[in-house]
Tab-separated table of N, CA and C in Angstrom:
chain	number	residue	atom	x	y	z
A	169	MET	N	80.391	95.828	101.078
A	169	MET	CA	81.791	95.661	100.801
A	169	MET	C	82.004	94.337	100.087
A	170	MET	N	82.979	94.341	99.203
A	170	MET	CA	83.344	93.115	98.499
A	170	MET	C	84.732	92.702	98.973
A	171	PHE	N	84.884	91.430	99.344
A	171	PHE	CA	86.140	90.878	99.842
A	171	PHE	C	86.717	89.931	98.789
A	172	THR	N	87.981	90.145	98.435
A	172	THR	CA	88.658	89.298	97.458
A	172	THR	C	89.948	88.773	98.071
A	173	ARG	N	90.109	87.455	98.087
A	173	ARG	CA	91.327	86.842	98.622
A	173	ARG	C	92.532	87.257	97.775
A	174	THR	N	93.692	87.338	98.433
A	174	THR	CA	94.952	87.525	97.730
A	174	THR	C	95.734	86.207	97.839
A	175	PRO	N	96.867	86.087	97.156
A	175	PRO	CA	97.677	84.874	97.298
A	175	PRO	C	98.348	84.734	98.676
A	176	ILE	N	98.344	85.796	99.466
A	176	ILE	CA	98.916	85.745	100.810
A	176	ILE	C	97.817	85.309	101.777
A	177	GLU	N	98.083	84.219	102.480
A	177	GLU	CA	97.094	83.665	103.412
A	177	GLU	C	96.617	84.731	104.401
A	178	GLY	N	95.304	84.958	104.453
A	178	GLY	CA	94.714	85.894	105.408
A	178	GLY	C	94.686	87.343	104.957
A	179	ALA	N	95.285	87.657	103.808
A	179	ALA	CA	95.258	89.028	103.281
A	179	ALA	C	94.132	89.137	102.254
A	180	TRP	N	93.403	90.223	102.326
A	180	TRP	CA	92.236	90.414	101.463
A	180	TRP	C	92.234	91.816	100.868
A	181	LEU	N	91.704	91.935	99.656
A	181	LEU	CA	91.357	93.236	99.093
A	181	LEU	C	89.918	93.511	99.508
A	182	VAL	N	89.661	94.744	99.922
A	182	VAL	CA	88.326	95.129	100.376
A	182	VAL	C	87.882	96.323	99.546
A	183	ASP	N	86.834	96.118	98.765
A	183	ASP	CA	86.314	97.179	97.896
A	183	ASP	C	84.958	97.638	98.397
A	184	PRO	N	84.747	98.954	98.434
A	184	PRO	CA	83.426	99.452	98.839
A	184	PRO	C	82.402	99.173	97.736
A	185	GLU	N	81.152	99.101	98.127
A	185	GLU	CA	80.052	98.983	97.175
A	185	GLU	C	79.226	100.261	97.298
A	186	PRO	N	79.581	101.265	96.501
A	186	PRO	CA	78.927	102.570	96.645
A	186	PRO	C	77.444	102.541	96.285
A	187	LEU	N	76.660	103.259	97.073
A	187	LEU	CA	75.263	103.542	96.755
A	187	LEU	C	75.273	104.957	96.196
A	188	ALA	N	75.065	105.078	94.883
A	188	ALA	CA	75.253	106.362	94.204
A	188	ALA	C	73.924	106.957	93.743
A	189	ASP	N	73.886	108.273	93.728
A	189	ASP	CA	72.800	109.031	93.101
A	189	ASP	C	73.386	110.352	92.596
A	190	GLU	N	72.544	111.285	92.232
A	190	GLU	CA	73.017	112.539	91.648
A	190	GLU	C	73.869	113.379	92.603
A	191	ARG	N	73.810	113.091	93.899
A	191	ARG	CA	74.598	113.842	94.885
A	191	ARG	C	76.009	113.317	95.031
A	192	GLY	N	76.235	112.066	94.626
A	192	GLY	CA	77.515	111.405	94.842
A	192	GLY	C	77.250	109.981	95.281
A	193	PHE	N	77.953	109.514	96.324
A	193	PHE	CA	77.710	108.159	96.795
A	193	PHE	C	78.001	108.053	98.283
A	194	PHE	N	77.565	106.931	98.841
A	194	PHE	CA	77.835	106.550	100.219
A	194	PHE	C	78.293	105.094	100.172
A	195	ALA	N	79.317	104.754	100.975
A	195	ALA	CA	79.788	103.370	101.003
A	195	ALA	C	80.412	103.053	102.357
A	196	ARG	N	80.154	101.846	102.847
A	196	ARG	CA	80.835	101.372	104.055
A	196	ARG	C	82.268	101.008	103.686
A	197	THR	N	83.201	101.303	104.580
A	197	THR	CA	84.595	100.938	104.348
A	197	THR	C	85.094	99.934	105.388
A	198	ALA	N	84.375	99.773	106.471
A	198	ALA	CA	84.707	98.778	107.488
A	198	ALA	C	83.441	98.437	108.258
A	199	CYS	N	83.314	97.179	108.613
A	199	CYS	CA	82.171	96.712	109.391
A	199	CYS	C	82.626	95.466	110.156
A	200	VAL	N	82.533	95.507	111.465
A	200	VAL	CA	82.988	94.393	112.297
A	200	VAL	C	82.340	93.085	111.856
A	201	ASP	N	81.035	93.100	111.607
A	201	ASP	CA	80.332	91.871	111.237
A	201	ASP	C	80.772	91.357	109.869
A	202	ALA	N	80.924	92.246	108.896
A	202	ALA	CA	81.358	91.824	107.557
A	202	ALA	C	82.774	91.252	107.606
A	203	PHE	N	83.641	91.865	108.391
A	203	PHE	CA	85.000	91.334	108.527
A	203	PHE	C	84.960	89.967	109.209
A	204	ALA	N	84.169	89.832	110.265
A	204	ALA	CA	84.060	88.554	110.981
A	204	ALA	C	83.537	87.447	110.065
A	205	ASP	N	82.623	87.786	109.161
A	205	ASP	CA	82.101	86.797	108.212
A	205	ASP	C	83.203	86.207	107.345
A	206	HIS	N	84.323	86.914	107.216
A	206	HIS	CA	85.469	86.439	106.424
A	206	HIS	C	86.635	85.984	107.306
A	207	GLY	N	86.360	85.839	108.612
A	207	GLY	CA	87.384	85.377	109.551
A	207	GLY	C	88.420	86.429	109.881
A	208	LEU	N	88.064	87.703	109.715
A	208	LEU	CA	89.003	88.807	109.918
A	208	LEU	C	88.635	89.623	111.153
A	209	ASN	N	89.656	90.164	111.791
A	209	ASN	CA	89.442	91.058	112.930
A	209	ASN	C	89.119	92.451	112.396
A	210	GLY	N	87.942	92.936	112.662
A	210	GLY	CA	87.532	94.262	112.207
A	210	GLY	C	87.439	95.272	113.335
A	211	ARG	N	88.049	94.961	114.466
A	211	ARG	CA	88.035	95.881	115.614
A	211	ARG	C	89.332	96.680	115.604
A	212	PHE	N	89.264	97.837	114.974
A	212	PHE	CA	90.439	98.689	114.811
A	212	PHE	C	90.527	99.677	115.965
A	213	VAL	N	91.618	99.584	116.736
A	213	VAL	CA	91.756	100.386	117.951
A	213	VAL	C	92.678	101.594	117.764
A	214	GLN	N	93.375	101.642	116.632
A	214	GLN	CA	94.259	102.784	116.358
A	214	GLN	C	94.191	103.097	114.872
A	215	GLN	N	94.194	104.394	114.565
A	215	GLN	CA	94.190	104.835	113.174
A	215	GLN	C	95.293	105.855	112.989
A	216	SER	N	95.963	105.778	111.837
A	216	SER	CA	97.077	106.678	111.552
A	216	SER	C	97.069	107.044	110.078
A	217	ILE	N	97.769	108.124	109.740
A	217	ILE	CA	97.951	108.487	108.343
A	217	ILE	C	99.435	108.678	108.056
A	218	SER	N	99.790	108.413	106.825
A	218	SER	CA	101.133	108.680	106.327
A	218	SER	C	100.963	109.640	105.158
A	219	ARG	N	101.427	110.854	105.321
A	219	ARG	CA	101.327	111.864	104.265
A	219	ARG	C	102.684	111.940	103.590
A	220	ASN	N	102.700	111.819	102.284
A	220	ASN	CA	103.920	111.733	101.497
A	220	ASN	C	103.915	112.831	100.443
A	221	THR	N	104.982	113.607	100.403
A	221	THR	CA	105.001	114.846	99.622
A	221	THR	C	105.229	114.667	98.134
A	222	ARG	N	105.850	113.546	97.729
A	222	ARG	CA	106.160	113.408	96.301
A	222	ARG	C	106.161	111.945	95.870
A	223	ALA	N	106.124	111.741	94.568
A	223	ALA	CA	106.241	110.396	94.011
A	223	ALA	C	107.639	109.855	94.300
A	224	GLY	N	107.734	108.547	94.480
A	224	GLY	CA	109.030	107.908	94.684
A	224	GLY	C	109.423	107.698	96.128
A	225	ILE	N	108.567	108.062	97.066
A	225	ILE	CA	108.857	107.790	98.475
A	225	ILE	C	108.535	106.323	98.740
A	226	LEU	N	109.474	105.621	99.359
A	226	LEU	CA	109.280	104.217	99.671
A	226	LEU	C	109.366	104.034	101.179
A	227	ARG	N	108.369	103.381	101.728
A	227	ARG	CA	108.326	103.069	103.163
A	227	ARG	C	108.144	101.561	103.307
A	228	GLY	N	109.025	100.911	104.077
A	228	GLY	CA	108.835	99.488	104.303
A	228	GLY	C	110.135	98.729	104.185
A	229	MET	N	110.013	97.475	104.453
A	229	MET	CA	108.869	96.604	104.719
A	229	MET	C	108.731	96.455	106.241
A	230	HIS	N	107.612	96.877	106.802
A	230	HIS	CA	107.426	96.965	108.255
A	230	HIS	C	106.402	95.961	108.775
A	231	LEU	N	106.564	95.608	110.060
A	231	LEU	CA	105.552	94.863	110.793
A	231	LEU	C	105.854	94.964	112.281
A	232	GLN	N	104.891	94.532	113.080
A	232	GLN	CA	105.079	94.411	114.524
A	232	GLN	C	105.139	92.928	114.853
A	233	TYR	N	106.181	92.554	115.609
A	233	TYR	CA	106.357	91.162	116.017
A	233	TYR	C	105.494	90.855	117.236
A	234	GLU	N	105.215	89.572	117.431
A	234	GLU	CA	104.480	89.130	118.610
A	234	GLU	C	105.285	89.457	119.862
A	235	PRO	N	104.654	89.756	120.949
A	235	PRO	CA	103.226	89.600	121.213
A	235	PRO	C	102.381	90.810	120.801
A	236	ALA	N	102.933	91.712	120.027
A	236	ALA	CA	102.205	92.916	119.617
A	236	ALA	C	101.817	92.866	118.142
A	237	GLY	N	101.687	91.667	117.599
A	237	GLY	CA	101.310	91.528	116.199
A	237	GLY	C	100.001	92.232	115.909
A	238	GLU	N	99.928	92.830	114.733
A	238	GLU	CA	98.743	93.621	114.389
A	238	GLU	C	98.189	93.208	113.037
A	239	ASP	N	96.879	93.295	112.914
A	239	ASP	CA	96.216	93.240	111.627
A	239	ASP	C	96.015	94.691	111.219
A	240	LYS	N	96.118	94.974	109.905
A	240	LYS	CA	95.973	96.348	109.418
A	240	LYS	C	95.038	96.383	108.230
A	241	LEU	N	94.322	97.478	108.121
A	241	LEU	CA	93.550	97.789	106.926
A	241	LEU	C	94.142	99.083	106.385
A	242	VAL	N	94.622	99.049	105.140
A	242	VAL	CA	95.329	100.177	104.540
A	242	VAL	C	94.564	100.641	103.312
A	243	ARG	N	94.351	101.958	103.213
A	243	ARG	CA	93.704	102.536	102.034
A	243	ARG	C	94.332	103.884	101.730
A	244	VAL	N	94.199	104.338	100.514
A	244	VAL	CA	94.737	105.631	100.093
A	244	VAL	C	93.597	106.632	100.016
A	245	THR	N	93.778	107.777	100.661
A	245	THR	CA	92.747	108.821	100.644
A	245	THR	C	93.078	109.957	99.671
A	246	THR	N	94.356	110.079	99.312
A	246	THR	CA	94.805	111.066	98.335
A	246	THR	C	95.948	110.451	97.538
A	247	GLY	N	95.914	110.580	96.217
A	247	GLY	CA	97.014	110.106	95.391
A	247	GLY	C	96.950	108.621	95.093
A	248	ALA	N	98.141	107.999	94.953
A	248	ALA	CA	98.229	106.591	94.565
A	248	ALA	C	99.540	106.000	95.057
A	249	ILE	N	99.487	104.692	95.398
A	249	ILE	CA	100.686	103.979	95.834
A	249	ILE	C	100.729	102.592	95.204
A	250	PHE	N	101.943	102.066	95.083
A	250	PHE	CA	102.191	100.656	94.825
A	250	PHE	C	102.357	100.055	96.210
A	251	ASP	N	101.464	99.169	96.617
A	251	ASP	CA	101.456	98.605	97.963
A	251	ASP	C	101.922	97.162	97.884
A	252	ALA	N	102.843	96.770	98.778
A	252	ALA	CA	103.399	95.417	98.762
A	252	ALA	C	103.340	94.804	100.153
A	253	ILE	N	103.054	93.504	100.192
A	253	ILE	CA	103.080	92.763	101.450
A	253	ILE	C	103.936	91.512	101.263
A	254	LEU	N	104.526	91.053	102.371
A	254	LEU	CA	105.413	89.893	102.374
A	254	LEU	C	105.088	89.025	103.583
A	255	ASP	N	104.776	87.770	103.341
A	255	ASP	CA	104.416	86.852	104.420
A	255	ASP	C	105.683	86.377	105.130
A	256	LEU	N	105.815	86.718	106.416
A	256	LEU	CA	106.963	86.313	107.222
A	256	LEU	C	106.593	85.270	108.283
A	257	ARG	N	105.453	84.603	108.110
A	257	ARG	CA	104.992	83.594	109.072
A	257	ARG	C	105.448	82.201	108.607
A	258	PRO	N	106.429	81.609	109.313
A	258	PRO	CA	106.955	80.305	108.877
A	258	PRO	C	105.903	79.208	108.760
A	259	TYR	N	104.833	79.302	109.509
A	259	TYR	CA	103.772	78.289	109.492
A	259	TYR	C	102.765	78.500	108.363
A	260	SER	N	102.866	79.584	107.629
A	260	SER	CA	101.887	79.947	106.614
A	260	SER	C	102.163	79.245	105.281
A	261	PRO	N	101.110	78.837	104.578
A	261	PRO	CA	101.320	78.241	103.250
A	261	PRO	C	101.882	79.243	102.233
A	262	SER	N	101.788	80.541	102.537
A	262	SER	CA	102.334	81.553	101.623
A	262	SER	C	103.621	82.189	102.173
A	263	TYR	N	104.293	81.497	103.084
A	263	TYR	CA	105.543	81.986	103.681
A	263	TYR	C	106.533	82.406	102.597
A	264	ARG	N	107.104	83.591	102.795
A	264	ARG	CA	108.110	84.211	101.914
A	264	ARG	C	107.561	84.656	100.565
A	265	GLN	N	106.258	84.588	100.384
A	265	GLN	CA	105.655	85.080	99.151
A	265	GLN	C	105.259	86.536	99.330
A	266	TRP	N	105.247	87.280	98.229
A	266	TRP	CA	104.832	88.668	98.277
A	266	TRP	C	103.689	88.881	97.299
A	267	PHE	N	102.969	89.968	97.547
A	267	PHE	CA	101.828	90.359	96.717
A	267	PHE	C	101.825	91.872	96.642
A	268	SER	N	101.435	92.398	95.494
A	268	SER	CA	101.334	93.854	95.367
A	268	SER	C	100.030	94.240	94.695
A	269	VAL	N	99.633	95.480	94.968
A	269	VAL	CA	98.410	96.023	94.389
A	269	VAL	C	98.546	97.545	94.354
A	270	GLU	N	97.923	98.166	93.393
A	270	GLU	CA	97.892	99.626	93.349
A	270	GLU	C	96.658	100.092	94.109
A	271	LEU	N	96.902	100.900	95.138
A	271	LEU	CA	95.813	101.510	95.902
A	271	LEU	C	95.782	102.981	95.535
A	272	THR	N	94.599	103.479	95.215
A	272	THR	CA	94.467	104.884	94.830
A	272	THR	C	93.234	105.496	95.482
A	273	ALA	N	93.234	106.815	95.546
A	273	ALA	CA	92.036	107.509	96.026
A	273	ALA	C	90.873	107.234	95.079
A	274	GLN	N	91.169	107.049	93.800
A	274	GLN	CA	90.126	106.806	92.802
A	274	GLN	C	89.496	105.417	92.942
A	275	ASN	N	90.331	104.363	93.100
A	275	ASN	CA	89.740	103.018	93.148
A	275	ASN	C	89.177	102.673	94.532
A	276	GLN	N	89.529	103.440	95.553
A	276	GLN	CA	88.978	103.307	96.909
A	276	GLN	C	89.159	101.924	97.516
A	277	ARG	N	90.043	101.149	96.942
A	277	ARG	CA	90.322	99.793	97.405
A	277	ARG	C	91.154	99.841	98.679
A	278	ALA	N	90.956	98.874	99.555
A	278	ALA	CA	91.757	98.734	100.763
A	278	ALA	C	92.404	97.352	100.761
A	279	LEU	N	93.494	97.229	101.509
A	279	LEU	CA	94.185	95.952	101.654
A	279	LEU	C	94.204	95.589	103.131
A	280	TYR	N	93.659	94.407	103.453
A	280	TYR	CA	93.685	93.889	104.819
A	280	TYR	C	94.943	93.038	104.954
A	281	ILE	N	95.801	93.389	105.920
A	281	ILE	CA	97.092	92.742	106.111
A	281	ILE	C	97.088	92.046	107.469
A	282	PRO	N	97.213	90.713	107.488
A	282	PRO	CA	97.187	90.006	108.768
A	282	PRO	C	98.513	90.127	109.522
A	283	ARG	N	98.459	89.880	110.810
A	283	ARG	CA	99.663	89.893	111.654
A	283	ARG	C	100.691	88.933	111.081
A	284	GLY	N	101.963	89.309	111.197
A	284	GLY	CA	103.044	88.482	110.685
A	284	GLY	C	103.372	88.717	109.226
A	285	VAL	N	102.658	89.646	108.600
A	285	VAL	CA	102.899	89.973	107.197
A	285	VAL	C	103.454	91.404	107.141
A	286	ALA	N	104.637	91.547	106.540
A	286	ALA	CA	105.275	92.862	106.431
A	286	ALA	C	104.607	93.678	105.326
A	287	HIS	N	104.658	94.994	105.501
A	287	HIS	CA	103.980	95.914	104.592
A	287	HIS	C	104.906	97.052	104.189
A	288	GLY	N	104.820	97.444	102.936
A	288	GLY	CA	105.553	98.611	102.459
A	288	GLY	C	104.859	99.189	101.233
A	289	PHE	N	105.232	100.412	100.895
A	289	PHE	CA	104.648	101.012	99.692
A	289	PHE	C	105.602	102.026	99.085
A	290	GLN	N	105.363	102.291	97.801
A	290	GLN	CA	106.053	103.364	97.090
A	290	GLN	C	104.996	104.288	96.511
A	291	THR	N	105.151	105.590	96.745
A	291	THR	CA	104.182	106.537	96.222
A	291	THR	C	104.329	106.651	94.704
A	292	LEU	N	103.202	106.744	94.030
A	292	LEU	CA	103.176	106.852	92.574
A	292	LEU	C	102.844	108.255	92.110
A	293	THR	N	102.366	109.088	93.029
A	293	THR	CA	101.999	110.462	92.696
A	293	THR	C	102.560	111.398	93.756
A	294	ASP	N	102.682	112.655	93.394
A	294	ASP	CA	102.987	113.665	94.405
A	294	ASP	C	101.782	113.757	95.337
A	295	LEU	N	102.039	114.050	96.578
A	295	LEU	CA	101.025	114.163	97.615
A	295	LEU	C	100.101	112.946	97.672
A	296	SER	N	100.576	111.907	98.321
A	296	SER	CA	99.791	110.698	98.571
A	296	SER	C	99.598	110.566	100.073
A	297	GLU	N	98.400	110.205	100.463
A	297	GLU	CA	98.106	109.997	101.876
A	297	GLU	C	97.555	108.586	102.059
A	298	VAL	N	98.161	107.861	103.002
A	298	VAL	CA	97.771	106.490	103.290
A	298	VAL	C	97.123	106.464	104.677
A	299	PHE	N	95.963	105.847	104.754
A	299	PHE	CA	95.190	105.749	105.992
A	299	PHE	C	95.274	104.318	106.505
A	300	TYR	N	95.777	104.173	107.733
A	300	TYR	CA	95.945	102.874	108.374
A	300	TYR	C	94.936	102.714	109.502
A	301	GLN	N	94.355	101.526	109.613
A	301	GLN	CA	93.550	101.151	110.767
A	301	GLN	C	94.181	99.878	111.326
A	302	MET	N	94.538	99.879	112.621
A	302	MET	CA	95.235	98.751	113.234
A	302	MET	C	94.422	98.160	114.380
A	303	THR	N	94.619	96.856	114.584
A	303	THR	CA	93.870	96.151	115.618
A	303	THR	C	94.539	96.205	116.977
A	304	VAL	N	95.778	96.696	117.053
A	304	VAL	CA	96.482	96.902	118.324
A	304	VAL	C	97.249	98.217	118.233
A	305	PRO	N	97.530	98.843	119.364
A	305	PRO	CA	98.312	100.076	119.342
A	305	PRO	C	99.753	99.819	118.888
A	306	PHE	N	100.389	100.855	118.375
A	306	PHE	CA	101.790	100.776	117.972
A	306	PHE	C	102.653	100.448	119.181
A	307	ALA	N	103.576	99.503	119.016
A	307	ALA	CA	104.474	99.070	120.092
A	307	ALA	C	105.905	99.161	119.563
A	308	PRO	N	106.584	100.288	119.782
A	308	PRO	CA	107.930	100.480	119.224
A	308	PRO	C	108.904	99.352	119.536
A	309	ALA	N	108.802	98.755	120.712
A	309	ALA	CA	109.722	97.678	121.088
A	309	ALA	C	109.534	96.423	120.238
A	310	HIS	N	108.399	96.298	119.566
A	310	HIS	CA	108.108	95.113	118.750
A	310	HIS	C	108.076	95.440	117.257
A	311	SER	N	108.520	96.633	116.914
A	311	SER	CA	108.508	97.089	115.532
A	311	SER	C	109.758	96.606	114.805
A	312	GLY	N	109.605	96.189	113.569
A	312	GLY	CA	110.747	95.742	112.790
A	312	GLY	C	110.377	95.567	111.341
A	313	GLY	N	111.143	94.748	110.660
A	313	GLY	CA	110.859	94.508	109.253
A	313	GLY	C	112.032	93.907	108.532
A	314	VAL	N	111.976	94.005	107.225
A	314	VAL	CA	112.978	93.438	106.336
A	314	VAL	C	113.231	94.419	105.195
A	315	ARG	N	114.418	94.345	104.601
A	315	ARG	CA	114.785	95.281	103.524
A	315	ARG	C	113.841	95.189	102.338
A	316	TRP	N	113.498	96.335	101.831
A	316	TRP	CA	112.580	96.453	100.695
A	316	TRP	C	113.167	95.858	99.418
A	317	ASP	N	114.493	95.893	99.284
A	317	ASP	CA	115.144	95.480	98.043
A	317	ASP	C	115.907	94.162	98.172
A	318	ASP	N	115.561	93.353	99.147
A	318	ASP	CA	116.235	92.078	99.354
A	318	ASP	C	116.037	91.199	98.111
A	319	PRO	N	117.133	90.808	97.441
A	319	PRO	CA	116.986	89.992	96.229
A	319	PRO	C	116.372	88.619	96.509
A	320	GLU	N	116.484	88.144	97.743
A	320	GLU	CA	115.875	86.864	98.095
A	320	GLU	C	114.349	86.954	98.053
A	321	ILE	N	113.825	88.138	98.270
A	321	ILE	CA	112.375	88.360	98.218
A	321	ILE	C	111.963	88.681	96.786
A	322	GLY	N	112.636	89.651	96.175
A	322	GLY	CA	112.406	89.979	94.769
A	322	GLY	C	111.145	90.753	94.459
A	323	ILE	N	110.731	91.630	95.354
A	323	ILE	CA	109.546	92.448	95.049
A	323	ILE	C	109.842	93.304	93.819
A	324	ALA	N	108.930	93.301	92.870
A	324	ALA	CA	109.082	94.048	91.615
A	324	ALA	C	108.541	95.470	91.791
A	325	TRP	N	109.334	96.308	92.479
A	325	TRP	CA	108.932	97.690	92.707
A	325	TRP	C	108.885	98.451	91.387
A	326	PRO	N	108.010	99.447	91.270
A	326	PRO	CA	107.985	100.254	90.050
A	326	PRO	C	109.320	100.986	89.866
A	327	PRO	N	109.761	101.130	88.629
A	327	PRO	CA	111.003	101.880	88.391
A	327	PRO	C	110.869	103.297	88.940
A	328	CYS	N	111.978	103.814	89.447
A	328	CYS	CA	111.954	105.158	90.036
A	328	CYS	C	113.346	105.761	89.944
A	329	GLN	N	113.454	106.943	89.364
A	329	GLN	CA	114.731	107.627	89.206
A	329	GLN	C	115.210	108.268	90.502
A	330	ASN	N	114.265	108.693	91.322
A	330	ASN	CA	114.606	109.505	92.488
A	330	ASN	C	113.897	108.983	93.744
A	331	ARG	N	114.129	107.715	94.079
A	331	ARG	CA	113.479	107.081	95.221
A	331	ARG	C	114.004	107.690	96.523
A	332	LEU	N	113.120	107.905	97.484
A	332	LEU	CA	113.491	108.442	98.794
A	332	LEU	C	113.102	107.426	99.863
A	333	ILE	N	114.103	106.970	100.632
A	333	ILE	CA	113.908	105.950	101.658
A	333	ILE	C	114.602	106.427	102.923
A	334	SER	N	113.981	106.234	104.067
A	334	SER	CA	114.582	106.659	105.330
A	334	SER	C	115.810	105.819	105.664
A	335	ALA	N	116.703	106.401	106.460
A	335	ALA	CA	117.885	105.666	106.929
A	335	ALA	C	117.460	104.447	107.738
A	336	LYS	N	116.408	104.575	108.519
A	336	LYS	CA	115.902	103.457	109.325
A	336	LYS	C	115.479	102.294	108.427
A	337	ASP	N	114.762	102.591	107.349
A	337	ASP	CA	114.332	101.525	106.444
A	337	ASP	C	115.512	100.927	105.682
A	338	MET	N	116.499	101.736	105.348
A	338	MET	CA	117.693	101.226	104.658
A	338	MET	C	118.486	100.288	105.561
A	339	ALA	N	118.338	100.437	106.876
A	339	ALA	CA	119.083	99.617	107.834
A	339	ALA	C	118.350	98.327	108.218
A	340	LEU	N	117.153	98.112	107.708
A	340	LEU	CA	116.435	96.873	108.027
A	340	LEU	C	117.227	95.675	107.511
A	341	PRO	N	117.140	94.534	108.182
A	341	PRO	CA	117.934	93.363	107.787
A	341	PRO	C	117.376	92.677	106.540
A	342	SER	N	118.217	91.884	105.914
A	342	SER	CA	117.764	91.024	104.830
A	342	SER	C	116.936	89.897	105.438
A	343	LEU	N	116.244	89.166	104.589
A	343	LEU	CA	115.445	88.042	105.058
A	343	LEU	C	116.332	86.990	105.714
A	344	THR	N	117.514	86.749	105.144
A	344	THR	CA	118.437	85.771	105.702
A	344	THR	C	118.934	86.206	107.072
A	345	ALA	N	119.215	87.505	107.228
A	345	ALA	CA	119.751	88.013	108.495
A	345	ALA	C	118.674	88.188	109.561
A	346	LEU	N	117.431	88.191	109.137
A	346	LEU	CA	116.330	88.404	110.083
A	346	LEU	C	116.333	87.283	111.118
A	347	SER	N	116.331	87.670	112.368
A	347	SER	CA	116.303	86.644	113.432
A	347	SER	C	114.987	85.897	113.381
A	348	ALA	N	114.905	84.746	114.005
A	348	ALA	CA	113.707	83.910	113.991
A	348	ALA	C	112.494	84.726	114.382
A	349	TYR	N	111.473	84.625	113.588
A	349	TYR	CA	110.233	85.388	113.810
A	349	TYR	C	109.354	84.714	114.819
């Protein structure tokens, strides 16, 4: 695996290093020791998928607050997404900064998202599936986030004529209204 730092403190792009032959290829996508070598938690205790039926679906910006903060590894197994993260950790040198990357089934890239960093995505193709690996179980009482379109954040989402967003995500607070993290 190849690890590449992002501008968000503690967030990394993780690319497989395929061993290929005439049959196809084999590649590791997670390894506790390789993650530890980069100071990352690679012990994923819960895995989930998000299946999205069409292009233009937007989910986010979500995170789990302490004491249930989670690290996540996100990859696309079908289709393509514009993936965005936002650092909500006041102590972080990248506080209030965002980063985006295109994750696709073709590029097989994953994004490691540390605790305290919100995550969201917009599907770029019909039928996109996102695979999540988390270091702690989902804790609904600690689930929250911030509005995807908050002008104070300014994430440059891809243009979309027919964006679909849940009522729950539309009701997330702005960064200013967000209570102390």
